[in-house]
Short mmCIF file of C-alpha atoms in Angstrom, two decimals:
data_model
loop_
_atom_site.label_atom_id
_atom_site.label_comp_id
_atom_site.label_asym_id
_atom_site.label_seq_id
_atom_site.Cartn_x
_atom_site.Cartn_y
_atom_site.Cartn_z
CA MET G 1 88.56 -79.22 23.99
CA PRO G 2 91.85 -78.14 25.56
CA THR G 3 92.22 -79.10 29.20
CA GLU G 4 95.16 -76.92 30.21
CA ASP G 5 94.86 -74.04 32.64
CA ILE G 6 92.88 -71.26 30.95
CA THR G 7 94.33 -68.41 33.00
CA GLY G 8 97.33 -66.25 32.21
CA PRO G 9 97.34 -66.09 28.36
CA THR G 10 100.03 -63.95 26.72
CA VAL G 11 99.58 -61.56 23.83
CA LYS G 12 100.39 -63.08 20.43
CA HIS G 13 99.55 -62.51 16.77
CA TRP G 14 96.22 -64.03 15.77
CA ARG G 15 98.02 -66.18 13.16
CA ASP G 16 99.85 -67.90 16.03
CA CYS G 17 96.62 -68.98 17.77
CA THR G 18 96.28 -72.75 17.97
CA ASP G 19 92.47 -72.94 18.12
CA VAL G 20 89.35 -70.88 18.75
CA TYR G 21 89.90 -70.95 22.52
CA ASP G 22 93.37 -69.51 22.08
CA PHE G 23 91.87 -66.87 19.77
CA LEU G 24 89.23 -65.95 22.35
CA ASP G 25 91.92 -65.58 24.99
CA GLN G 26 93.58 -63.00 22.75
CA ILE G 27 90.31 -61.09 22.47
CA ARG G 28 89.96 -61.25 26.25
CA LEU G 29 93.37 -59.59 26.67
CA ARG G 30 92.49 -56.59 24.46
CA PRO G 31 88.70 -56.41 24.05
CA GLY G 32 88.78 -52.72 23.15
CA ILE G 33 90.90 -53.48 20.05
CA TRP G 34 88.94 -56.51 18.89
CA LEU G 35 85.42 -55.42 19.87
CA PRO G 36 84.86 -51.69 19.46
CA GLY G 37 81.72 -50.81 21.38
CA GLY G 38 81.77 -54.15 23.23
CA SER G 39 79.29 -55.87 20.87
CA LEU G 40 78.89 -59.61 21.32
CA GLN G 41 77.10 -59.80 18.00
CA HIS G 42 80.30 -58.48 16.43
CA LEU G 43 82.20 -61.20 18.31
CA GLN G 44 79.78 -63.82 17.03
CA SER G 45 80.32 -62.62 13.44
CA MET G 46 84.10 -62.85 13.95
CA LEU G 47 83.83 -66.40 15.26
CA THR G 48 81.61 -67.39 12.34
CA GLY G 49 84.26 -66.07 9.97
CA TYR G 50 86.91 -67.99 11.88
CA ARG G 51 84.91 -71.21 11.49
CA VAL G 52 84.34 -70.63 7.79
CA ALA G 53 88.09 -70.14 7.33
CA LEU G 54 88.71 -73.47 9.07
CA GLY G 55 86.34 -75.14 6.64
CA VAL G 56 87.90 -73.50 3.60
CA HIS G 57 91.34 -74.73 4.64
CA ASN G 58 90.04 -78.14 5.74
CA VAL G 59 91.29 -77.72 9.31
CA GLU G 60 89.80 -79.92 12.03
CA ALA G 61 89.49 -78.03 15.33
CA PRO G 62 87.15 -77.92 18.36
CA TRP G 63 84.13 -75.69 17.83
CA ALA G 64 81.07 -74.88 19.94
CA PHE G 65 79.84 -71.47 18.81
CA TRP G 66 77.31 -71.93 16.03
CA PRO G 67 73.96 -70.39 17.15
CA GLU G 68 72.55 -73.88 17.93
CA ASP G 69 75.79 -75.57 18.97
CA ASP G 70 77.17 -76.71 22.34
CA PHE G 71 77.67 -73.29 23.94
CA SER G 72 74.08 -72.20 23.20
CA ARG G 73 72.67 -75.47 24.53
CA TRP G 74 74.79 -75.14 27.65
CA LEU G 75 73.50 -71.59 28.26
CA HIS G 76 69.94 -72.83 28.02
CA GLU G 77 70.36 -75.99 30.12
CA CYS G 78 72.61 -74.57 32.86
CA HIS G 79 71.50 -70.95 33.03
CA GLY G 80 67.95 -70.98 31.64
CA ILE G 81 68.83 -68.50 28.88
CA ASP G 82 66.35 -68.42 25.98
CA SER G 83 67.48 -70.97 23.40
CA SER G 84 65.56 -69.27 20.58
CA LEU G 85 68.09 -66.42 20.60
CA THR G 86 71.66 -66.51 19.39
CA TRP G 87 74.10 -66.78 22.28
CA ALA G 88 75.33 -63.24 21.62
CA VAL G 89 71.86 -61.68 21.85
CA ALA G 90 70.92 -63.88 24.80
CA ILE G 91 73.94 -62.83 26.85
CA GLU G 92 73.54 -59.15 25.94
CA ARG G 93 69.93 -59.25 27.12
CA ASN G 94 70.80 -61.04 30.36
CA THR G 95 73.90 -59.13 31.40
CA PRO G 96 73.56 -58.30 35.13
CA ASP G 97 73.97 -54.81 36.51
CA GLY G 98 77.57 -53.89 37.21
CA SER G 99 78.91 -56.03 34.36
CA THR G 100 79.26 -55.69 30.60
CA PRO G 101 78.23 -58.14 27.86
CA VAL G 102 81.89 -58.89 27.09
CA GLU G 103 82.71 -59.53 30.76
CA GLU G 104 79.63 -61.72 31.10
CA PHE G 105 80.54 -63.69 27.96
CA PHE G 106 84.01 -64.51 29.25
CA ARG G 107 82.66 -65.44 32.69
CA LEU G 108 80.24 -67.90 31.07
CA PHE G 109 82.84 -69.04 28.55
CA ASP G 110 85.27 -69.97 31.34
CA ALA G 111 82.60 -71.96 33.16
CA PHE G 112 81.59 -73.74 29.94
CA ARG G 113 85.20 -74.57 29.11
CA ARG G 114 85.91 -75.98 32.59
CA GLU G 115 82.79 -78.14 32.59
CA ALA G 116 83.45 -79.42 29.07
CA ALA G 117 87.03 -80.34 29.99
CA GLN G 118 85.86 -82.11 33.14
CA ALA G 119 83.19 -83.99 31.16
CA ILE G 120 85.85 -85.29 28.78
CA ALA G 121 88.05 -86.42 31.66
CA THR G 122 85.09 -88.05 33.40
CA THR G 123 84.20 -89.98 30.26
CA ARG G 124 87.73 -91.26 29.95
CA LEU G 125 88.15 -92.24 33.59
CA PRO G 126 85.12 -93.59 35.51
CA GLY G 127 84.61 -91.90 38.85
CA PHE G 128 86.97 -89.03 38.01
CA GLU G 129 84.45 -86.49 39.30
CA TYR G 130 84.80 -87.96 42.81
CA THR G 131 88.60 -87.90 42.87
CA ILE G 132 89.51 -84.64 41.13
CA ASN G 133 89.57 -82.66 44.40
CA THR G 134 89.27 -85.23 47.20
CA PHE G 135 88.89 -88.98 47.64
CA VAL G 136 86.03 -88.47 50.13
CA THR G 137 82.96 -86.60 48.85
CA LEU G 138 80.09 -85.34 51.00
CA PHE G 139 76.39 -85.49 50.12
CA TRP G 140 73.34 -84.12 51.90
CA ARG G 141 70.45 -85.20 49.67
CA LYS G 142 70.10 -88.96 49.76
CA HIS G 143 68.87 -89.23 46.18
CA LEU G 144 72.03 -87.55 44.86
CA HIS G 145 74.13 -89.84 47.04
CA ALA G 146 72.28 -92.92 45.76
CA GLN G 147 72.56 -91.78 42.14
CA ALA G 148 76.32 -91.28 42.52
CA ALA G 149 76.73 -94.79 43.94
CA GLU G 150 74.63 -96.25 41.13
CA ARG G 151 76.72 -94.46 38.50
CA LEU G 152 79.88 -95.94 39.94
CA GLU G 153 78.27 -99.37 40.04
CA ASP G 154 77.20 -99.02 36.41
CA ARG G 155 80.81 -98.18 35.52
CA GLY G 156 82.11 -101.39 37.04
CA PHE G 157 83.04 -100.30 40.56
CA ARG G 158 82.57 -102.70 43.42
CA VAL G 159 80.25 -100.62 45.62
CA ILE G 160 80.01 -101.45 49.33
CA ARG G 161 77.27 -99.68 51.29
CA PHE G 162 77.36 -98.97 55.04
CA GLU G 163 74.49 -97.71 57.19
CA ALA G 164 76.64 -95.64 59.52
CA GLY G 165 73.61 -94.30 61.37
CA GLN G 166 73.22 -97.71 62.99
CA TRP G 167 76.68 -97.60 64.57
CA ASN G 168 76.33 -96.72 68.24
CA THR G 169 79.93 -97.49 69.12
CA GLU G 170 83.28 -97.58 67.38
CA ARG G 171 83.22 -101.36 67.68
CA ASP G 172 79.98 -101.46 65.63
CA MET G 173 81.85 -99.68 62.84
CA HIS G 174 84.75 -102.13 63.01
CA ARG G 175 82.41 -105.14 62.83
CA ALA G 176 80.63 -103.74 59.79
CA MET G 177 83.82 -102.80 57.96
CA ALA G 178 85.51 -106.13 58.73
CA ALA G 179 82.53 -108.15 57.51
CA ALA G 180 81.92 -106.13 54.33
CA LEU G 181 85.58 -105.96 53.31
CA ASP G 182 86.42 -109.52 54.34
CA PHE G 183 89.18 -108.54 56.75
CA PRO G 184 91.24 -111.46 58.14
CA ASP G 185 90.34 -113.15 61.42
CA TYR G 186 93.25 -111.45 63.18
CA TYR G 187 91.78 -107.98 62.50
CA GLY G 188 92.28 -106.05 65.72
CA HIS G 189 89.08 -103.94 65.68
CA ASN G 190 90.95 -100.68 66.25
CA LEU G 191 91.79 -97.72 64.05
CA ASP G 192 95.39 -98.78 63.44
CA ALA G 193 94.22 -102.21 62.32
CA LEU G 194 91.64 -100.55 60.05
CA ASN G 195 94.42 -98.59 58.39
CA ASP G 196 96.47 -101.73 57.80
CA CYS G 197 93.69 -103.95 56.51
CA LEU G 198 91.98 -101.33 54.39
CA GLY G 199 95.37 -100.62 52.84
CA ASP G 200 95.65 -104.28 51.83
CA VAL G 201 92.18 -104.21 50.26
CA ALA G 202 92.68 -100.87 48.52
CA CYS G 203 96.15 -101.55 47.16
CA TYR G 204 96.27 -105.29 46.55
CA GLY G 205 92.95 -107.09 46.71
CA GLY G 206 89.22 -107.09 47.06
CA TYR G 207 88.21 -106.00 43.58
CA ASP G 208 90.63 -107.62 41.16
CA ASP G 209 87.69 -108.77 39.03
CA ALA G 210 86.50 -105.19 38.44
CA PRO G 211 86.76 -103.88 34.86
CA GLU G 212 89.89 -101.98 33.91
CA GLY G 213 89.77 -98.41 35.20
CA ALA G 214 87.17 -99.15 37.86
CA GLY G 215 87.76 -99.86 41.52
CA LEU G 216 86.23 -99.91 44.99
CA ALA G 217 83.67 -97.43 46.33
CA LEU G 218 82.79 -97.18 50.03
CA VAL G 219 79.36 -95.57 50.43
CA PHE G 220 78.22 -94.34 53.87
CA THR G 221 74.71 -93.13 54.77
CA ASP G 222 73.68 -91.16 57.89
CA TYR G 223 77.33 -90.55 58.71
CA ASP G 224 76.47 -87.51 60.82
CA ARG G 225 74.90 -89.78 63.44
CA PHE G 226 78.09 -91.79 63.74
CA ALA G 227 80.08 -88.54 63.85
CA THR G 228 77.93 -87.35 66.74
CA THR G 229 78.29 -90.61 68.66
CA CYS G 230 81.97 -91.25 67.92
CA PRO G 231 83.48 -87.99 66.60
CA ARG G 232 87.12 -89.02 66.76
CA ALA G 233 86.54 -92.38 65.08
CA ALA G 234 84.39 -90.77 62.37
CA GLN G 235 87.19 -88.33 61.55
CA VAL G 236 89.93 -90.98 61.60
CA VAL G 237 87.95 -93.39 59.38
CA LEU G 238 87.76 -90.75 56.65
CA ASP G 239 91.43 -89.94 57.11
CA VAL G 240 92.36 -93.61 56.75
CA ILE G 241 90.28 -93.91 53.59
CA ALA G 242 91.85 -90.80 52.05
CA VAL G 243 95.38 -91.97 52.81
CA GLN G 244 94.78 -95.46 51.42
CA ALA G 245 93.01 -94.08 48.35
CA ARG G 246 96.09 -92.03 47.57
CA ARG G 247 98.33 -95.07 48.03
CA ALA G 248 96.06 -97.10 45.76
CA ALA G 249 96.22 -94.41 43.08
CA VAL G 250 100.00 -94.72 42.99
CA LEU G 251 99.50 -98.40 42.15
CA ARG G 252 96.89 -97.50 39.51
CA ARG G 253 94.07 -98.81 41.64
CA ARG G 254 91.08 -96.82 42.74
CA LEU G 255 89.30 -96.25 46.06
CA ILE G 256 86.46 -93.72 46.29
CA CYS G 257 84.34 -92.79 49.31
CA LEU G 258 80.87 -91.18 49.19
CA VAL G 259 79.56 -89.92 52.54
CA GLN G 260 75.96 -88.85 53.13
CA SER G 261 75.14 -86.54 56.06
CA ASN G 262 71.71 -85.39 57.24
CA ASP G 263 73.42 -82.29 58.64
CA PRO G 264 73.97 -79.94 55.67
CA GLN G 265 76.51 -77.91 57.67
CA ILE G 266 78.68 -80.80 58.85
CA ARG G 267 82.41 -80.14 58.75
CA PHE G 268 85.45 -82.37 59.07
CA GLU G 269 89.09 -81.56 59.57
CA PRO G 270 91.31 -82.09 56.50
CA ILE G 271 91.98 -85.75 55.79
CA GLY G 272 94.97 -87.25 54.07
CA ALA G 273 96.24 -83.65 53.78
CA MET G 274 93.09 -82.90 51.73
CA SER G 275 89.77 -81.26 52.60
CA VAL G 276 86.51 -83.17 52.82
CA MET G 277 84.47 -81.43 50.14
CA TRP G 278 80.82 -81.34 49.11
CA ASN G 279 79.79 -82.78 45.75
CA SER G 280 79.51 -80.30 42.87
CA ASP G 281 75.68 -80.20 42.94
CA GLU G 282 75.65 -79.12 46.59
CA ALA G 283 78.93 -77.24 46.93
CA LEU G 284 77.19 -73.93 47.69
CA ASP G 285 75.69 -73.53 51.18
CA THR G 286 72.50 -72.17 49.59
CA ARG G 287 71.94 -75.52 47.85
CA ARG G 288 71.82 -77.31 51.21
CA CYS G 289 69.04 -75.27 52.78
#
């Protein structure tokens, strides 16, 4: 599955297409020429012919468009579309008002292609889903937060858990961080010292025995309570983590932070020149209601 940007294709002859995704991008550019009447069943027949031609010429290429192949399964699992139908018929029957079957196909196709590309990257690099947009990821539902931490642990990360809701003062936070991360005795219990010592852990020590490709994950629960009690410290802690995670990445080391909040509308200022973003399962406000 190609992972390059899927926007902005240019018109070319179909013989110059590199794979089926390139071919579909050509159809997207001029649907009236390729699909008279806008029939997805016609598109499905074209793609079947394309696949047969690949087989005849013994060409290996990515493919997901047989009636029972990946794209159909994805439509059923992610969108609840009837799996007993071919994907063409299923999309035609479920096209929303104000759209056309061809427009709806390409909207779904783009989403499928992005998710497939991300799945490949995630498989190759453990924890990739929590670093693709930001080094600090927010969670509202505790079970999703716990599952994410367990996945990282299963992939070899050293996972350190903090009950931030029990921190009534900034000093409580410093004590917990120093003890869990084995900061030196001279740790100054202030935010500047946190930046220095966490940088040493993230970039040079603390998880050298982790499997190749894994790293360190800091997992906070009930962070909204700490943010209410010590708003400035709560913001700066996340900023420090983001900055040190970026430094660690330059050294091919990995630091990830998962933050759970009981407030589904909590917001933080950008950290490490990056936004604090919700996890993909709860990115929409309607999924945190």
